[in-house]
Amino acid sequence: MIKGNQAKAGLPDEVAEQLRRMIMDSLIPSGEKLPTEGNLMQKFRVSRSTVREAIKILQTEHLVEIKRGKGTYVASNRGIGADPLGLRFTDQSQSDLIFNLMEARALIEPGIAYTAAKRRSKNQVLEMETLLNTMDEVHARGEDYSPYDCRFHALIAECTQNEVLSRLVPIINDSIIAAVVHTSHVSGSYQRGSKCHRLLLESIREGNPEAAKAAAEKHIRQSLMDWDDVVR
């Protein structure tokens, strides 16, 4: 409940702070839906406009995300903005930036895959398989499959059970999206990527760290080769 003697101008901030504490204390876990506007109005005894302003504050902090037609959810990667490295403000050309992102992945992801194969859970492996199957279906329909591609790589990082790595990989996922956009017309690009994904999945499923590392290295090499075909 918000105290009645607080200035109205501060009500959205006060509601946002209380929700922020609930989120950071995992009273509302990542990925969970927030209570409805009506429930929040009743809980804090404030107006609908105050609740909406509070949600906007949390949205700018990347603590929540609004899913159209579904409601407001706690962000999976709480507090991570769309461009935390400020890459959109670099002086590099787009092609150079994408290459640098891929190079960063080449240095980071094989080690992540290695650790993921040692620490993955059965449910994570099942989700990875579902993602790859869905990605094949979406690609077959000629639709954008990059969100599933990004989630697949993010999930591998989550398999490491290392919070830093889980938060790091989504930051460099821009290279995955850009690669999909620019290499989709390269003959056989999707099929090669899909094969590498399946190798990664099987290596992680079998708990084979060395094979998972090798599969990740092969995948990045193939992505770089496809990108080279685009920029040549």
Coordinates of C-alpha atoms in Angstrom, one line a residue:
M1 CA 0.0 0.0 0.0
I2 CA 1.2 3.5 -0.9
K3 CA 1.0 6.0 2.0
G4 CA -1.7 8.7 1.5
N5 CA 0.5 11.6 2.4
Q6 CA 3.0 11.0 -0.5
A7 CA 2.9 13.5 -3.3
K8 CA 0.9 12.3 -6.3
A9 CA 3.8 13.1 -8.6
G10 CA 5.9 10.5 -6.8
L11 CA 3.3 7.7 -6.8
P12 CA 4.5 6.0 -10.1
D13 CA 8.1 6.0 -8.7
E14 CA 6.9 4.5 -5.4
V15 CA 4.9 1.8 -7.1
A16 CA 7.9 1.1 -9.5
E17 CA 10.2 0.8 -6.5
Q18 CA 8.0 -1.7 -4.7
L19 CA 7.6 -3.8 -7.9
R20 CA 11.4 -3.5 -8.5
R21 CA 12.0 -5.0 -5.0
M22 CA 9.6 -7.8 -5.7
I23 CA 11.4 -8.6 -9.0
M24 CA 14.9 -8.4 -7.5
D25 CA 14.0 -10.5 -4.6
S26 CA 12.5 -13.1 -7.1
L27 CA 9.0 -12.8 -5.6
I28 CA 8.1 -12.4 -9.2
P29 CA 10.7 -14.6 -11.1
S30 CA 12.2 -13.9 -14.5
G31 CA 9.7 -14.8 -17.2
E32 CA 6.7 -14.7 -14.9
K33 CA 3.7 -12.5 -15.7
L34 CA 3.1 -9.5 -13.5
P35 CA -0.3 -9.2 -11.7
T36 CA -3.0 -7.4 -13.8
E37 CA -3.3 -3.7 -13.8
G38 CA -6.5 -4.2 -11.7
N39 CA -4.7 -6.3 -9.1
L40 CA -1.9 -3.8 -8.9
M41 CA -4.3 -0.9 -8.5
Q42 CA -6.0 -2.8 -5.6
K43 CA -2.7 -3.8 -4.0
F44 CA -1.1 -0.4 -4.0
R45 CA -4.4 1.6 -3.9
V46 CA -3.5 3.8 -6.8
S47 CA -5.1 4.7 -10.2
R48 CA -4.7 2.8 -13.4
S49 CA -2.6 5.7 -14.9
T50 CA -0.2 5.4 -11.9
V51 CA 0.2 1.7 -12.5
R52 CA 0.9 2.3 -16.2
E53 CA 3.5 4.9 -15.4
A54 CA 5.2 2.6 -13.0
I55 CA 5.3 -0.1 -15.6
K56 CA 6.9 2.3 -18.1
I57 CA 9.6 3.1 -15.6
L58 CA 10.4 -0.6 -15.1
Q59 CA 10.3 -1.0 -18.9
T60 CA 13.0 1.7 -19.4
E61 CA 15.1 -0.2 -16.9
H62 CA 14.7 -3.4 -18.9
L63 CA 13.2 -5.2 -15.9
V64 CA 9.9 -5.9 -17.6
E65 CA 8.7 -6.5 -21.1
I66 CA 5.2 -6.0 -22.5
K67 CA 3.9 -8.8 -24.7
R68 CA 1.1 -7.5 -26.9
G69 CA -2.2 -9.3 -26.0
K70 CA -0.6 -11.2 -23.2
G71 CA 0.4 -8.8 -20.5
T72 CA 3.6 -7.6 -18.8
Y73 CA 6.3 -10.1 -17.9
V74 CA 9.5 -9.9 -15.9
A75 CA 12.3 -9.7 -18.4
S76 CA 14.3 -12.9 -18.9
N77 CA 17.5 -10.9 -18.8
R78 CA 16.6 -8.4 -16.2
G79 CA 18.4 -5.0 -16.6
I80 CA 20.1 -5.8 -19.9
G81 CA 19.3 -3.1 -22.4
A82 CA 19.0 -3.5 -26.2
D83 CA 22.6 -2.1 -26.7
P84 CA 24.5 -2.3 -23.4
L85 CA 27.9 -2.1 -25.2
G86 CA 26.9 1.0 -27.1
L87 CA 27.7 -0.7 -30.4
R88 CA 25.3 1.4 -32.4
F89 CA 27.5 4.5 -31.6
T90 CA 30.8 3.0 -32.9
D91 CA 32.5 4.4 -35.9
Q92 CA 32.8 1.0 -37.5
S93 CA 31.0 0.0 -40.7
Q94 CA 28.2 -2.5 -40.2
S95 CA 30.2 -5.2 -42.0
D96 CA 33.2 -4.7 -39.7
L97 CA 31.0 -4.6 -36.6
I98 CA 29.3 -7.9 -37.5
F99 CA 32.7 -9.5 -38.2
N100 CA 33.9 -8.3 -34.8
L101 CA 30.8 -9.7 -33.1
M102 CA 31.3 -13.1 -34.9
E103 CA 35.0 -13.0 -33.8
A104 CA 33.9 -12.5 -30.2
R105 CA 31.5 -15.4 -30.5
A106 CA 34.4 -17.5 -31.9
L107 CA 36.4 -16.8 -28.8
I108 CA 33.6 -17.2 -26.3
E109 CA 31.1 -19.8 -27.5
P110 CA 33.3 -22.9 -27.9
G111 CA 34.1 -22.7 -24.2
I112 CA 30.5 -22.1 -23.3
A113 CA 29.5 -25.2 -25.3
Y114 CA 32.2 -27.2 -23.6
T115 CA 30.9 -26.3 -20.1
A116 CA 27.3 -26.6 -21.2
A117 CA 27.9 -30.3 -22.1
K118 CA 29.0 -30.9 -18.5
R119 CA 26.2 -29.1 -16.7
R120 CA 23.1 -29.2 -18.9
S121 CA 19.8 -30.5 -17.6
K122 CA 17.4 -32.8 -19.3
N123 CA 14.8 -30.1 -19.6
Q124 CA 17.3 -27.7 -21.2
V125 CA 18.2 -30.3 -23.8
L126 CA 14.5 -30.9 -24.6
E127 CA 14.0 -27.2 -25.0
M128 CA 17.0 -27.0 -27.4
E129 CA 15.5 -29.8 -29.5
T130 CA 12.1 -28.1 -29.6
L131 CA 13.7 -24.8 -30.6
L132 CA 15.6 -26.4 -33.5
N133 CA 12.4 -28.2 -34.7
T134 CA 10.5 -25.0 -34.6
M135 CA 13.3 -23.2 -36.4
D136 CA 13.1 -25.7 -39.2
E137 CA 9.3 -25.2 -39.5
V138 CA 9.6 -21.4 -39.5
H139 CA 12.3 -21.4 -42.1
A140 CA 10.3 -23.8 -44.3
R141 CA 7.5 -21.2 -44.2
G142 CA 9.9 -18.5 -45.3
E143 CA 9.5 -16.6 -42.1
D144 CA 12.1 -15.0 -39.8
Y145 CA 13.7 -17.7 -37.6
S146 CA 16.4 -15.5 -36.0
P147 CA 14.5 -15.3 -32.6
Y148 CA 14.7 -19.1 -32.3
D149 CA 18.3 -19.1 -33.4
C150 CA 19.2 -16.5 -30.7
R151 CA 17.2 -18.4 -28.0
F152 CA 19.1 -21.6 -28.9
H153 CA 22.5 -19.9 -28.3
A154 CA 21.2 -18.2 -25.2
L155 CA 20.0 -21.5 -23.9
I156 CA 23.4 -23.1 -24.4
A157 CA 24.9 -20.4 -22.2
E158 CA 22.2 -21.1 -19.6
C159 CA 23.2 -24.7 -19.6
T160 CA 26.6 -23.6 -18.0
Q161 CA 24.7 -22.6 -14.9
N162 CA 26.9 -19.5 -14.9
E163 CA 24.9 -16.3 -14.5
V164 CA 27.6 -14.1 -16.1
L165 CA 27.7 -16.2 -19.3
S166 CA 23.9 -16.4 -19.4
R167 CA 23.8 -12.6 -19.5
L168 CA 26.7 -12.2 -21.8
V169 CA 25.5 -14.2 -24.8
P170 CA 22.3 -12.3 -25.4
I171 CA 24.4 -9.1 -25.7
I172 CA 26.3 -10.5 -28.7
N173 CA 23.2 -12.1 -30.3
D174 CA 23.0 -9.1 -32.6
S175 CA 25.5 -10.9 -34.8
I176 CA 23.1 -13.8 -35.2
I177 CA 20.3 -11.6 -36.2
A178 CA 22.4 -9.7 -38.7
A179 CA 23.9 -12.8 -40.1
V180 CA 20.5 -14.3 -40.7
V181 CA 19.3 -11.1 -42.5
H182 CA 22.4 -10.8 -44.7
T183 CA 23.2 -14.5 -45.4
S184 CA 19.7 -15.9 -45.9
H185 CA 20.2 -15.7 -49.7
V186 CA 23.5 -17.5 -49.6
S187 CA 22.9 -21.0 -51.1
G188 CA 22.8 -23.7 -48.4
S189 CA 23.5 -21.3 -45.6
Y190 CA 20.5 -22.4 -43.5
Q191 CA 21.1 -26.1 -44.1
R192 CA 24.8 -25.8 -43.0
G193 CA 23.8 -23.8 -39.9
S194 CA 21.1 -26.3 -39.1
K195 CA 23.5 -29.2 -39.3
C196 CA 25.9 -27.5 -37.0
H197 CA 23.1 -26.8 -34.5
R198 CA 22.2 -30.5 -34.5
L199 CA 25.8 -31.5 -33.9
L200 CA 25.9 -29.0 -31.0
L201 CA 22.7 -30.4 -29.6
E202 CA 23.8 -34.0 -29.8
S203 CA 27.2 -33.3 -28.2
I204 CA 25.6 -31.5 -25.3
R205 CA 22.9 -34.1 -24.9
E206 CA 25.5 -36.8 -24.8
G207 CA 27.6 -34.8 -22.2
N208 CA 30.6 -34.7 -24.5
P209 CA 32.4 -31.4 -23.8
E210 CA 35.2 -31.8 -26.5
A211 CA 32.6 -32.7 -29.2
A212 CA 30.5 -29.7 -28.2
K213 CA 33.4 -27.4 -28.3
A214 CA 34.4 -28.7 -31.8
A215 CA 30.8 -28.3 -33.0
A216 CA 30.7 -24.7 -31.8
E217 CA 34.0 -23.9 -33.5
K218 CA 32.7 -25.5 -36.7
H219 CA 29.5 -23.5 -36.5
I220 CA 31.3 -20.2 -36.1
R221 CA 33.7 -21.0 -39.0
Q222 CA 30.8 -21.8 -41.2
S223 CA 29.0 -18.5 -40.3
L224 CA 32.2 -16.5 -41.0
M225 CA 32.5 -18.2 -44.4
D226 CA 28.9 -17.4 -45.3
W227 CA 29.5 -13.8 -44.2
D228 CA 32.6 -13.6 -46.3
D229 CA 30.5 -14.6 -49.3
V230 CA 28.2 -11.6 -48.6
V231 CA 30.9 -8.9 -48.2
R232 CA 33.1 -10.1 -51.1

